[in-house]
Coordinates of N, CA and C in Angstrom, one line a residue:
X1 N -38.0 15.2 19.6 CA -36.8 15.3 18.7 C -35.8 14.3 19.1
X2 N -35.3 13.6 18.1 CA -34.2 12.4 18.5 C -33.2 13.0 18.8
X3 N -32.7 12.4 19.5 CA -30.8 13.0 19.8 C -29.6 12.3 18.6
X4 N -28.6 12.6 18.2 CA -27.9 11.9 17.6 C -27.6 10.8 18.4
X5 N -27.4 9.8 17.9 CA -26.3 9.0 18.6 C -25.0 8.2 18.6
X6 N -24.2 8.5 19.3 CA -22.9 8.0 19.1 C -22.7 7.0 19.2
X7 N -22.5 5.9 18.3 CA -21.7 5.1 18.3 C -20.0 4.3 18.6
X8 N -19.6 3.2 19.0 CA -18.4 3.0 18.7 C -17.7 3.4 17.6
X9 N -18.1 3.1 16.3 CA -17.9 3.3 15.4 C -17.4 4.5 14.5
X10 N -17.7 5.7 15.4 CA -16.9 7.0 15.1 C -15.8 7.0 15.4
X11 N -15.3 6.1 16.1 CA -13.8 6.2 16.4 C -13.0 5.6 14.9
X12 N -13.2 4.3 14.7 CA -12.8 4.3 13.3 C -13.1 5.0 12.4
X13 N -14.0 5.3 12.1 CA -14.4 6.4 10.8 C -13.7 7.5 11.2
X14 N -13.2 8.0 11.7 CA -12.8 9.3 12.6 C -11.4 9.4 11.7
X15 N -10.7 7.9 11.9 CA -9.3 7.7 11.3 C -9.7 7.7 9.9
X16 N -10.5 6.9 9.7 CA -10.8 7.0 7.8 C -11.1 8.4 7.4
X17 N -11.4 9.0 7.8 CA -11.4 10.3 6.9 C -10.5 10.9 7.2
X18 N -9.5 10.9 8.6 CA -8.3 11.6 8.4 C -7.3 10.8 7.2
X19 N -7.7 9.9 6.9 CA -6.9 8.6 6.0 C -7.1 9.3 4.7
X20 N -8.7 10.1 4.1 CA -8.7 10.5 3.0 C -8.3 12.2 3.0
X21 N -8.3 12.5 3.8 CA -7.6 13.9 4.2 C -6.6 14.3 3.9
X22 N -5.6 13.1 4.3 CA -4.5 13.1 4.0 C -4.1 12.8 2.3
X23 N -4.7 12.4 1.5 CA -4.6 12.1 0.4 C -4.9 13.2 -0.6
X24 N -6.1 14.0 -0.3 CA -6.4 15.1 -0.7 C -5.3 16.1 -0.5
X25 N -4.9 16.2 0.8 CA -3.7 17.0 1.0 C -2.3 16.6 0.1
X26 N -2.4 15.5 0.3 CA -1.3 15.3 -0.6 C -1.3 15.7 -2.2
X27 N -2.5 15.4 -2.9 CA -2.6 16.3 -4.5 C -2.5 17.6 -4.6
X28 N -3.0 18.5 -3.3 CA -2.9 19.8 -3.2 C -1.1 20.3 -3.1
X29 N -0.5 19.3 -2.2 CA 0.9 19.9 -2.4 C 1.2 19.2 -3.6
X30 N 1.0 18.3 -3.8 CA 1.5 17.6 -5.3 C 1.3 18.9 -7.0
X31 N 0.2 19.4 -6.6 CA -0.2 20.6 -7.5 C 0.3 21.6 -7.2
X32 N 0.9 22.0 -5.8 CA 2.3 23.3 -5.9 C 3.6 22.5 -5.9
X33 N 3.9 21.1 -6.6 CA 4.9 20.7 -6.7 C 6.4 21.1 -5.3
X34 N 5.6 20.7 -4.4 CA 5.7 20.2 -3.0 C 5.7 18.8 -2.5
X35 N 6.4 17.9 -3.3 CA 6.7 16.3 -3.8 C 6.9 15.9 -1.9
X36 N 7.8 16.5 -1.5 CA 7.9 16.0 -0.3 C 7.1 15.7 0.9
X37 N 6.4 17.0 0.9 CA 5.3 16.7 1.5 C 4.0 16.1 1.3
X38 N 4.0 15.7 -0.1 CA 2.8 14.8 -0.8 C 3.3 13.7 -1.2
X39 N 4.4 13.2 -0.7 CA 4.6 11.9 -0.3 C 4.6 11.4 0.8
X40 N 5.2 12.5 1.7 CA 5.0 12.0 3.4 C 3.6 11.7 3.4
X41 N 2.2 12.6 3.3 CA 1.3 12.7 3.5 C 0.6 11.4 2.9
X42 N 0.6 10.7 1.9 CA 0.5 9.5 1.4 C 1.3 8.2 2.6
X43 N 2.3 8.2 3.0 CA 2.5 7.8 4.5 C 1.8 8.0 5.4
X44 N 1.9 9.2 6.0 CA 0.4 9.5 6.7 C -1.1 8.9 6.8
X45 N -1.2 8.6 5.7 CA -2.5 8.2 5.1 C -2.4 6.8 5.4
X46 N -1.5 6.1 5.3 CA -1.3 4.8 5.4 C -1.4 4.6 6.8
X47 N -0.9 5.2 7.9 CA -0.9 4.9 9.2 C -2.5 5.1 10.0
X48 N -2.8 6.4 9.1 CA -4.4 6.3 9.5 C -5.0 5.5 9.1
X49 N -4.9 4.9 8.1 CA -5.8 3.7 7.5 C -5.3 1.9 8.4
X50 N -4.1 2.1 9.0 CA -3.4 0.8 10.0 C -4.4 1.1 11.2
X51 N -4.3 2.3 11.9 CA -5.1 2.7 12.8 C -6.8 2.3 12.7
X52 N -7.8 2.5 11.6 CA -8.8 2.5 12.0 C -9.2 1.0 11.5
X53 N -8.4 0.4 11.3 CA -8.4 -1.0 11.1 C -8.6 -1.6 12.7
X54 N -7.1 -1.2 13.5 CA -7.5 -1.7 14.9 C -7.9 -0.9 15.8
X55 N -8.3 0.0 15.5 CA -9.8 0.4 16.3 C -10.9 0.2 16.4
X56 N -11.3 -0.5 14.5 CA -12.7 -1.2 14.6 C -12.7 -2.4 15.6
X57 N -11.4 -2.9 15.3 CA -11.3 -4.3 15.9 C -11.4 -4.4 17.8
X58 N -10.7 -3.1 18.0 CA -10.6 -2.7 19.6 C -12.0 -2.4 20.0
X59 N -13.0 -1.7 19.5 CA -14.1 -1.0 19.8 C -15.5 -2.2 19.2
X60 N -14.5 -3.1 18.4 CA -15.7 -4.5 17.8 C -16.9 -3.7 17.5
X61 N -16.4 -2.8 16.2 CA -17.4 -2.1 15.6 C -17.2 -2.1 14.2
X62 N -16.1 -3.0 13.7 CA -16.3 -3.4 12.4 C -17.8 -3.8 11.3
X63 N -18.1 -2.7 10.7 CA -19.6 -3.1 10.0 C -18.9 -2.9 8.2
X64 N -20.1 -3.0 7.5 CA -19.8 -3.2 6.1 C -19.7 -1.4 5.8
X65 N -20.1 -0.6 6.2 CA -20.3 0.5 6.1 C -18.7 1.1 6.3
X66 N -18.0 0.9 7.0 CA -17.1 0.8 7.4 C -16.0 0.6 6.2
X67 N -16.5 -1.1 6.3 CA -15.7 -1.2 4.9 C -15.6 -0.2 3.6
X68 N -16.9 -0.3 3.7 CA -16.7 1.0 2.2 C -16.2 2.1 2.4
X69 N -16.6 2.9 3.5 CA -15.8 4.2 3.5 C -14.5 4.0 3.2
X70 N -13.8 2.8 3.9 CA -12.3 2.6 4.2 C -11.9 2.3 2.5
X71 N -12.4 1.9 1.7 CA -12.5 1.7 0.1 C -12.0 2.9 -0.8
X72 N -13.4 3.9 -0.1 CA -13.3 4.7 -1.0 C -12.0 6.1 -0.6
X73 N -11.9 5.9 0.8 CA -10.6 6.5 1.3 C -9.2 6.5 0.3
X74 N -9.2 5.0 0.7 CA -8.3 4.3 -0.5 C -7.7 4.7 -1.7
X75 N -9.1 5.0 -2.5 CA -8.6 5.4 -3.7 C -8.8 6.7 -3.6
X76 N -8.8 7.3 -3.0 CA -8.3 8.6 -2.7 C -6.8 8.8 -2.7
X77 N -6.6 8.0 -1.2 CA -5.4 8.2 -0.8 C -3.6 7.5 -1.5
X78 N -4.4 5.9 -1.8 CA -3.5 5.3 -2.5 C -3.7 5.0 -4.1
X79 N -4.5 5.8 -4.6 CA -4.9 5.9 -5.6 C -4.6 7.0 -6.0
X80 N -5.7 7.6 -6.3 CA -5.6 9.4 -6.7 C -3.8 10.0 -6.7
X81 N -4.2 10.0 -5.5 CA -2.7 11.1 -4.6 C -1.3 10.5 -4.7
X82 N -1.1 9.0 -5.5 CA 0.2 8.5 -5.9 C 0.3 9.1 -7.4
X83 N -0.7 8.8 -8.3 CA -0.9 8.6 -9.3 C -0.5 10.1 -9.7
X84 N -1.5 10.8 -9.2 CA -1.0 12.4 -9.6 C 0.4 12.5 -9.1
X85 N 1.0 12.0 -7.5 CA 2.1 12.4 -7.5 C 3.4 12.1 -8.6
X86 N 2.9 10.7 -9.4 CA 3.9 10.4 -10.4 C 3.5 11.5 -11.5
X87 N 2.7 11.6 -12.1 CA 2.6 12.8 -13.0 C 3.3 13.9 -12.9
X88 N 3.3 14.5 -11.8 CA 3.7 15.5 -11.7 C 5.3 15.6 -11.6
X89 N 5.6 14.4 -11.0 CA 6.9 14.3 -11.2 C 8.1 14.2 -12.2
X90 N 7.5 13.0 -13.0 CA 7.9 12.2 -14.6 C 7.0 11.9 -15.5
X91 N 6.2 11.8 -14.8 CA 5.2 11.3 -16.4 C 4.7 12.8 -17.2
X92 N 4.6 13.7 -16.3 CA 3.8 14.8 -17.6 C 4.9 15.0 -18.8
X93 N 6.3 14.6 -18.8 CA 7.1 14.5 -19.7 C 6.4 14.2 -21.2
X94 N 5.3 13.0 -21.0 CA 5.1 12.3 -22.3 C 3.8 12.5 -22.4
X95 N 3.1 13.8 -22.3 CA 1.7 13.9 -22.8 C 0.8 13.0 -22.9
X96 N 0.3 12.3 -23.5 CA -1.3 11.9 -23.3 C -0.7 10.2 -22.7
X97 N 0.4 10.0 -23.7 CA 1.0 8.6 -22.8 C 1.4 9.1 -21.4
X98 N 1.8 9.7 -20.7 CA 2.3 10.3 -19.3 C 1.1 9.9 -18.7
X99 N -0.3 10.4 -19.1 CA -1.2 10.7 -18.2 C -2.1 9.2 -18.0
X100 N -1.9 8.4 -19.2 CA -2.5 7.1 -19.3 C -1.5 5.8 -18.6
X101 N 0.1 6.3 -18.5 CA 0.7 5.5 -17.9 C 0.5 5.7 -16.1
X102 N 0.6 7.3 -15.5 CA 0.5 7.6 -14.3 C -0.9 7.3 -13.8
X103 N -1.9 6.8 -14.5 CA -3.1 6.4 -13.9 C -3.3 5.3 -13.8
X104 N -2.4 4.0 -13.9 CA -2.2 2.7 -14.0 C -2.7 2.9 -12.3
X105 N -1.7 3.2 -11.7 CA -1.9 2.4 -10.2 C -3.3 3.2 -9.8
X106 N -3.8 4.1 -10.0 CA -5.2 4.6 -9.6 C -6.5 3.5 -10.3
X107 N -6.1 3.3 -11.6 CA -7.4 2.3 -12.2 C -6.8 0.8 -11.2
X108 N -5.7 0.4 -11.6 CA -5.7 -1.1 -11.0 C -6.0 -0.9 -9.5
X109 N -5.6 0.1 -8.5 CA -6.3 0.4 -7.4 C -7.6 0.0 -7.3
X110 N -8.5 1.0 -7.8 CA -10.0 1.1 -8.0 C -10.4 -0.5 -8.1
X111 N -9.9 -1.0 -9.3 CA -10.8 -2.7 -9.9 C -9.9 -3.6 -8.6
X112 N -8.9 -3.5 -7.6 CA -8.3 -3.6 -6.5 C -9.5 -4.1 -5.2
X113 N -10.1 -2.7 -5.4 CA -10.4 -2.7 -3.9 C -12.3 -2.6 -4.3
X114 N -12.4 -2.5 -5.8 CA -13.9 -3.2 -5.5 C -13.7 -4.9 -5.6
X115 N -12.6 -5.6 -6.3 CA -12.8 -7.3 -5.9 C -12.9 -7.6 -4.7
X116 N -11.9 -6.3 -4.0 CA -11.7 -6.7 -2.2 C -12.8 -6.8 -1.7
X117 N -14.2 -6.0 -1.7 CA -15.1 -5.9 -1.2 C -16.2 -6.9 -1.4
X118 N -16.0 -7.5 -2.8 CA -17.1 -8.5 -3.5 C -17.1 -9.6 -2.9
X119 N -15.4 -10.2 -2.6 CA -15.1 -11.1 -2.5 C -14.8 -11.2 -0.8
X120 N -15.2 -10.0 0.1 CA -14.8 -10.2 1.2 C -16.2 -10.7 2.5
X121 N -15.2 -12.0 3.2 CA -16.5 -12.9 3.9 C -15.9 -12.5 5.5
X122 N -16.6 -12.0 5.9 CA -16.1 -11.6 7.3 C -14.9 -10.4 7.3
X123 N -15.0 -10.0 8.6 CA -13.6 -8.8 8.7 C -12.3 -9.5 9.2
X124 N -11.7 -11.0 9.2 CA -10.6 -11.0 9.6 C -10.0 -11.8 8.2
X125 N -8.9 -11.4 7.9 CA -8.0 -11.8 6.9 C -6.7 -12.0 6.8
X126 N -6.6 -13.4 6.6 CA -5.7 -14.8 6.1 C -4.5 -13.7 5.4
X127 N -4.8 -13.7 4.4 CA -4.5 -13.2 2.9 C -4.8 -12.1 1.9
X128 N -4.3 -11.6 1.5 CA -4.9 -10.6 -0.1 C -4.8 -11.4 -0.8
X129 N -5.6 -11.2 -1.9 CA -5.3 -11.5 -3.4 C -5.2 -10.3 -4.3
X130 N -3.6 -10.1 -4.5 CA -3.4 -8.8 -4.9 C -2.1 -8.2 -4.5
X131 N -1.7 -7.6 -4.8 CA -1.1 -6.5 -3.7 C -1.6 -5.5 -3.2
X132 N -1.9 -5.0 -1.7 CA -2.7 -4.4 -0.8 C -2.4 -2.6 -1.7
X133 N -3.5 -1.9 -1.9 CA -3.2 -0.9 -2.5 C -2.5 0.0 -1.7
X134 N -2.5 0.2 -0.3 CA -1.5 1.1 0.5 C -0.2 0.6 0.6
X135 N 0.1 -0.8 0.1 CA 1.5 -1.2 -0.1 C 2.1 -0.7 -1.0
X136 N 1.3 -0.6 -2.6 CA 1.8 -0.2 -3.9 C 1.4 1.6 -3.7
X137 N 0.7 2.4 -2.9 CA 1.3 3.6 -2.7 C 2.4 3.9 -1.9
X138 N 2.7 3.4 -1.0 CA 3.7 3.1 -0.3 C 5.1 2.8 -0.8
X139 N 4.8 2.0 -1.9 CA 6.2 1.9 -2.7 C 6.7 2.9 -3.2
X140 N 5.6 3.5 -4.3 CA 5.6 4.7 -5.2 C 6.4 6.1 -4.6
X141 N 5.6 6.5 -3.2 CA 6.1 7.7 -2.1 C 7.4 7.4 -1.8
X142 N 7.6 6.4 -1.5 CA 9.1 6.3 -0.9 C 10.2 6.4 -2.2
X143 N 9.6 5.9 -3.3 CA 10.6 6.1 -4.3 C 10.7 7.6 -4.6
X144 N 9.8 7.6 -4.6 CA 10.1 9.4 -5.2 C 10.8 10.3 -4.1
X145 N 10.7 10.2 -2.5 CA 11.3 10.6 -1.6 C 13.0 10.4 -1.2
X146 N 13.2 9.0 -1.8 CA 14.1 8.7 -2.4 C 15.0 9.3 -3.1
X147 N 14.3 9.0 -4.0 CA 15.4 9.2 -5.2 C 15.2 10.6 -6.4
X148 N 14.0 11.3 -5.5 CA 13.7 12.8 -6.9 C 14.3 13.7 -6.2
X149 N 15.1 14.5 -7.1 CA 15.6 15.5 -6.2 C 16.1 16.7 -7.9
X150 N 14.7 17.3 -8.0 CA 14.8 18.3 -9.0 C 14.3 17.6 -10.5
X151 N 14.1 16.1 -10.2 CA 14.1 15.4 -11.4 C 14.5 14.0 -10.8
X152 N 15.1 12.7 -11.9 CA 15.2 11.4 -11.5 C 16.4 11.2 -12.1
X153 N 17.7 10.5 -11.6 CA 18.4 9.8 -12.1 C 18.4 9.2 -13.1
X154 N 19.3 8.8 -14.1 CA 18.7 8.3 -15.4 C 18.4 7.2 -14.9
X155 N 19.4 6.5 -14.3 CA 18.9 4.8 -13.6 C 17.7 4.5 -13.1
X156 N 17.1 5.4 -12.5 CA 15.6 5.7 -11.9 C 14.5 5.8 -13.1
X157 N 15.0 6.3 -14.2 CA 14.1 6.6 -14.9 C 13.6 5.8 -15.8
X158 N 14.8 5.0 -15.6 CA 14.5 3.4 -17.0 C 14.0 2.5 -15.8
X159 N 13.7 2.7 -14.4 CA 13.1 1.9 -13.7 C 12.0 2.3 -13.4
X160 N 10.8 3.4 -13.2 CA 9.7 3.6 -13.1 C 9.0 3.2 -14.0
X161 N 8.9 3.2 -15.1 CA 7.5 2.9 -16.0 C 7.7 1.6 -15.8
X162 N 8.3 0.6 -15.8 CA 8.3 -0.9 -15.5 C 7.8 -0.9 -14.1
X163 N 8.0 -0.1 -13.6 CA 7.9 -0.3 -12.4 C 6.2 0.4 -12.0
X164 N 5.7 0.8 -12.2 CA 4.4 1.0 -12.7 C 3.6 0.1 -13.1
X165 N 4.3 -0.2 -14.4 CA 2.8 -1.2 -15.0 C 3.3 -2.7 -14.0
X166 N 4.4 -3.0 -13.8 CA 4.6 -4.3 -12.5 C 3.5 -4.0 -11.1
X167 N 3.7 -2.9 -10.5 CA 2.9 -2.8 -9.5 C 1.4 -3.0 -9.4
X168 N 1.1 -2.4 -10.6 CA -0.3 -2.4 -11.1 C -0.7 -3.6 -11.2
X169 N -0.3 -4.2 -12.2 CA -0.5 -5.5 -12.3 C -0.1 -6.7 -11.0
X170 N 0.1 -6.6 -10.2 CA 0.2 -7.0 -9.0 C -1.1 -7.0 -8.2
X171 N -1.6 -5.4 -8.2 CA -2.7 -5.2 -7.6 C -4.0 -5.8 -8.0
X172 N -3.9 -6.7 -9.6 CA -4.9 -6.7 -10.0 C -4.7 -8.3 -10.0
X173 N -3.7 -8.8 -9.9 CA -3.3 -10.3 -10.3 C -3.9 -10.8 -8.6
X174 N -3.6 -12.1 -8.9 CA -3.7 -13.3 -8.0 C -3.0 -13.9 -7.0
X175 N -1.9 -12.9 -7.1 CA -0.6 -13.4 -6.0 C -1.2 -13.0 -4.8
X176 N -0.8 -14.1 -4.0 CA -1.4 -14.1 -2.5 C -0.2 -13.2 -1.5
X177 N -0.7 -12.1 -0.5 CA 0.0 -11.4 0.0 C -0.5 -11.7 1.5
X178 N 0.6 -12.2 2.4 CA 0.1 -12.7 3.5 C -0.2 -11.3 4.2
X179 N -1.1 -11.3 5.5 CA -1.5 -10.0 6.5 C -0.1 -10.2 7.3
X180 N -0.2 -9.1 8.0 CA 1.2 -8.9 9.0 C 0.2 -9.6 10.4
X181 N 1.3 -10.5 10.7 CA 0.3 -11.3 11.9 C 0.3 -10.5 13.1
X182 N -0.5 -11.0 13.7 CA -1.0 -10.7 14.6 C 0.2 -10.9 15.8
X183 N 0.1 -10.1 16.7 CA 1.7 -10.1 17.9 C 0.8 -11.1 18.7
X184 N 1.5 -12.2 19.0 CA 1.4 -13.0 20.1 C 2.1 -14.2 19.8
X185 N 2.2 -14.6 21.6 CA 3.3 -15.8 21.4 C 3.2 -16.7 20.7
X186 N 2.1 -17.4 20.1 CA 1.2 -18.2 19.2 C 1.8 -17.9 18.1
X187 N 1.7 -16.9 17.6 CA 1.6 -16.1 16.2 C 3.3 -16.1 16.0
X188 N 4.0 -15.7 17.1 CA 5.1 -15.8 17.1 C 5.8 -17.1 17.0
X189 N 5.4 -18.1 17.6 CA 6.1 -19.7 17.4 C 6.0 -20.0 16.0
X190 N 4.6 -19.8 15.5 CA 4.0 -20.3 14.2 C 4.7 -19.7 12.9
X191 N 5.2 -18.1 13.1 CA 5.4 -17.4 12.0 C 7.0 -17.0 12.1
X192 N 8.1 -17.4 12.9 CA 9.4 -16.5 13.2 C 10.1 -15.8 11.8
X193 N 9.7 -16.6 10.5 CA 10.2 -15.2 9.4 C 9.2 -13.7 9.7
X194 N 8.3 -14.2 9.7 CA 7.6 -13.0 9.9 C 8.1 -12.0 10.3
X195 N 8.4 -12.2 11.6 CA 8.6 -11.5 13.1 C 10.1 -10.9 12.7
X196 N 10.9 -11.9 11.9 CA 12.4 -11.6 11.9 C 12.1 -10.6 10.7
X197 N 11.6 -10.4 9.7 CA 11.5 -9.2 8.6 C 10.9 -8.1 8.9
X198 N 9.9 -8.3 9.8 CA 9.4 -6.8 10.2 C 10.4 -6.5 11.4
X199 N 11.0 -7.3 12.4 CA 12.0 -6.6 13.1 C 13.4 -5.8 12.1
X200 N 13.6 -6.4 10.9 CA 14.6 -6.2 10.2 C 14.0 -4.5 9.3
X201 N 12.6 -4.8 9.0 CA 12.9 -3.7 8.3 C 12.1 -2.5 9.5
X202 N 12.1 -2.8 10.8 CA 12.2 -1.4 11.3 C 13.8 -0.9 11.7
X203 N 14.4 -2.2 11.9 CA 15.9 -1.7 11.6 C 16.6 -0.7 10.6
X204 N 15.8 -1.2 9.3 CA 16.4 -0.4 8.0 C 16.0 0.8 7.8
X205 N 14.6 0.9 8.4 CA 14.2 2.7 8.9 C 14.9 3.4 9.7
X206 N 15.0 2.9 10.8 CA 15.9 3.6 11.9 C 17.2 3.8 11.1
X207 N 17.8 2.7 10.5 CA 19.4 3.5 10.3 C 19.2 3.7 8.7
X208 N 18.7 3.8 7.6 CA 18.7 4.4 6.4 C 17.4 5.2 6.1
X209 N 16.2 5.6 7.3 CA 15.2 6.3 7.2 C 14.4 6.0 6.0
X210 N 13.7 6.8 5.3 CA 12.7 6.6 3.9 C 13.4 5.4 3.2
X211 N 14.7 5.7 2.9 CA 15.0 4.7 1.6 C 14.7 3.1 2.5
X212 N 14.9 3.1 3.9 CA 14.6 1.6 4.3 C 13.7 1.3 4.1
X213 N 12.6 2.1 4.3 CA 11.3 2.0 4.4 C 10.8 1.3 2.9
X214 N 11.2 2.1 1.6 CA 11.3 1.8 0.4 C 11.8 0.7 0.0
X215 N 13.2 0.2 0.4 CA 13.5 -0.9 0.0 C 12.9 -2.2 1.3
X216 N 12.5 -1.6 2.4 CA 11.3 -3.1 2.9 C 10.1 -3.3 2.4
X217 N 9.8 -2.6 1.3 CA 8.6 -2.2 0.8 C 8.8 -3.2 -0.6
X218 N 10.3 -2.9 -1.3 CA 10.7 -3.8 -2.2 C 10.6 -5.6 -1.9
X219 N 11.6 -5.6 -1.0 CA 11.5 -7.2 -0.1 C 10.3 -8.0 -0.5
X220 N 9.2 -7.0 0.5 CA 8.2 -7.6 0.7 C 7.2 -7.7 -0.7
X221 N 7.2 -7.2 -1.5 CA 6.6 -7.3 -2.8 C 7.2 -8.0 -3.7
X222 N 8.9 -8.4 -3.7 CA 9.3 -9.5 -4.3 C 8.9 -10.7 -3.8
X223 N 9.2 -10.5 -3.0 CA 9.1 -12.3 -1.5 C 7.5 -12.6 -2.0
X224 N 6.9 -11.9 -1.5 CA 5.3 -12.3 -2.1 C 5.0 -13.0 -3.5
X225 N 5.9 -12.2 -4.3 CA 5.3 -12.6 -5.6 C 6.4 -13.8 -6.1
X226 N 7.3 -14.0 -5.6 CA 8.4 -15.2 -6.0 C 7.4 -16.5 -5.5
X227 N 7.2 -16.1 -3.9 CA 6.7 -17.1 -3.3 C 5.5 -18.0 -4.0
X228 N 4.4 -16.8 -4.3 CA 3.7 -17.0 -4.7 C 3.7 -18.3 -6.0
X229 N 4.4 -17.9 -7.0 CA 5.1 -18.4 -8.7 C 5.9 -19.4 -7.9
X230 N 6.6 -19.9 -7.1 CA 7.0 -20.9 -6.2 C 6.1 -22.2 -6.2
X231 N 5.5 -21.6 -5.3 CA 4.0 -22.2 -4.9 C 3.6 -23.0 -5.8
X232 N 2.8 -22.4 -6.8 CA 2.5 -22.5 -7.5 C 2.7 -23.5 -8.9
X233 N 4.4 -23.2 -9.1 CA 5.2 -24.1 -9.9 C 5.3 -25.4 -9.1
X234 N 5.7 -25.4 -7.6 CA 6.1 -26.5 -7.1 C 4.4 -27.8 -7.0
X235 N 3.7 -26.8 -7.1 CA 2.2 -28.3 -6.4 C 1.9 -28.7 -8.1
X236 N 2.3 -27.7 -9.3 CA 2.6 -28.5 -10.2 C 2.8 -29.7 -10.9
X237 N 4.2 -29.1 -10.3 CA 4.8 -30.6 -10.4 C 4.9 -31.9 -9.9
X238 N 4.5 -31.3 -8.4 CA 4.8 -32.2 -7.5 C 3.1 -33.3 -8.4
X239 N 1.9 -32.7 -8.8 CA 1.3 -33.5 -9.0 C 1.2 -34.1 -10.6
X240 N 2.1 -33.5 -11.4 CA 2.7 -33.8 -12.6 C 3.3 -35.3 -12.1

């Protein structure tokens, strides 16, 4: 009789399923209209999913198998469990349009994170092409933690559905989204905006909590996509 065998590899997978756990949990309070906790829990999910990132990397047990669990987690956690959370919040307002608009970031998710996988050569990465799908649930949670309280602000309200179909389309587009580098003095010489925006927006947690979190979430998803259309326009011209 074989014995099982344990691998390094349980240690990340270990985090990936607490990653989709947390996502499931989150629809479940999301369906007793328990918003708070099924947005933390989408947070949650995001830190388990940071985690089993550098655990495969610590335990050098990154395989493709890996990858896909970590995929399909995903759209669980920053798929599914956003998507429903906006439903339940604002969108069931507009019946069959509610339900086709709040599934934007779950589909552009999904066609997201299978290009991720087609198009991915090795486990270390430069860049996204896209916006990273736990960024764009990330955004979504914090907004609604933010700013729902019984319902939305009217100012909030003429900002979500743009604010939806922008995200989405982000996830699906071509804008290049740099990785958060790597800590070292190297990394540090080479990148100091880097270093100075993630020190700035742990600042903006600590002293305005969620909403910092939300609006460094903003930052970084402008900055990305300006840069990007920047870019872009400038090698243009430059070879016009």
């Amino acid at each position: 009789m074989s014995r099982l065998k344990i691998t390094p590899s349980i240690i990340p997978n270990l985090f990936t399923a607490l990653n989709m756990f947390s996502g499931f949990l989150s629809i479940i309070y999301s369906s007793n209209s328990n918003f708070v906790y099924a947005g933390w829990l989408i947070i949650v999910a995001a830190i388990f999913d940071t985690l089993d990132g550098l655990m495969a990397r610590l335990t050098k047990s990154s395989s493709e198998l890996g990858v896909e669990l970590d995929s399909l987690s995903d759209v669980v956690s920053f798929g599914a469990a956003p998507s429903f959370l906006l439903y339940k919040t604002y969108f069931f307002n507009f019946d069959t349009a509610g339900i086709i608009l709040s599934s934007l970031p779950l589909i552009a998710g999904g066609f997201r994170l299978a290009r991720f996988n087609v198009q991915l050569v090795g486990f270390d990465k430069k860049y996204f092409t896209g916006l990273p799908i736990p960024s764009a649930a990330i955004f979504f949670s914090t907004f609604i933690l933010s700013f729902y309280q019984n319902g939305f602000n009217k100012i909030f309200e003429f900002t979500l559905i743009p604010s939806v179909i922008f995200i989405s389309y982000l996830m699906v587009s071509k804008v290049r989204y740099e990785t958060i580098p790597k800590f070292s003095y190297e990394n540090f010489k080479s990148k100091p905006l880097h270093f100075m925006f993630i020190f700035l927006s742990f600042l903006a947690v600590i002293i305005f909590y969620v909403k910092g979190l939300f609006f460094s979430f903003v930052a970084m998803i402008t900055i990305g996509f300006i840069r990007h259309y920047y870019l872009k326009f400038f090698h243009k011209t430059t070879r016009g």
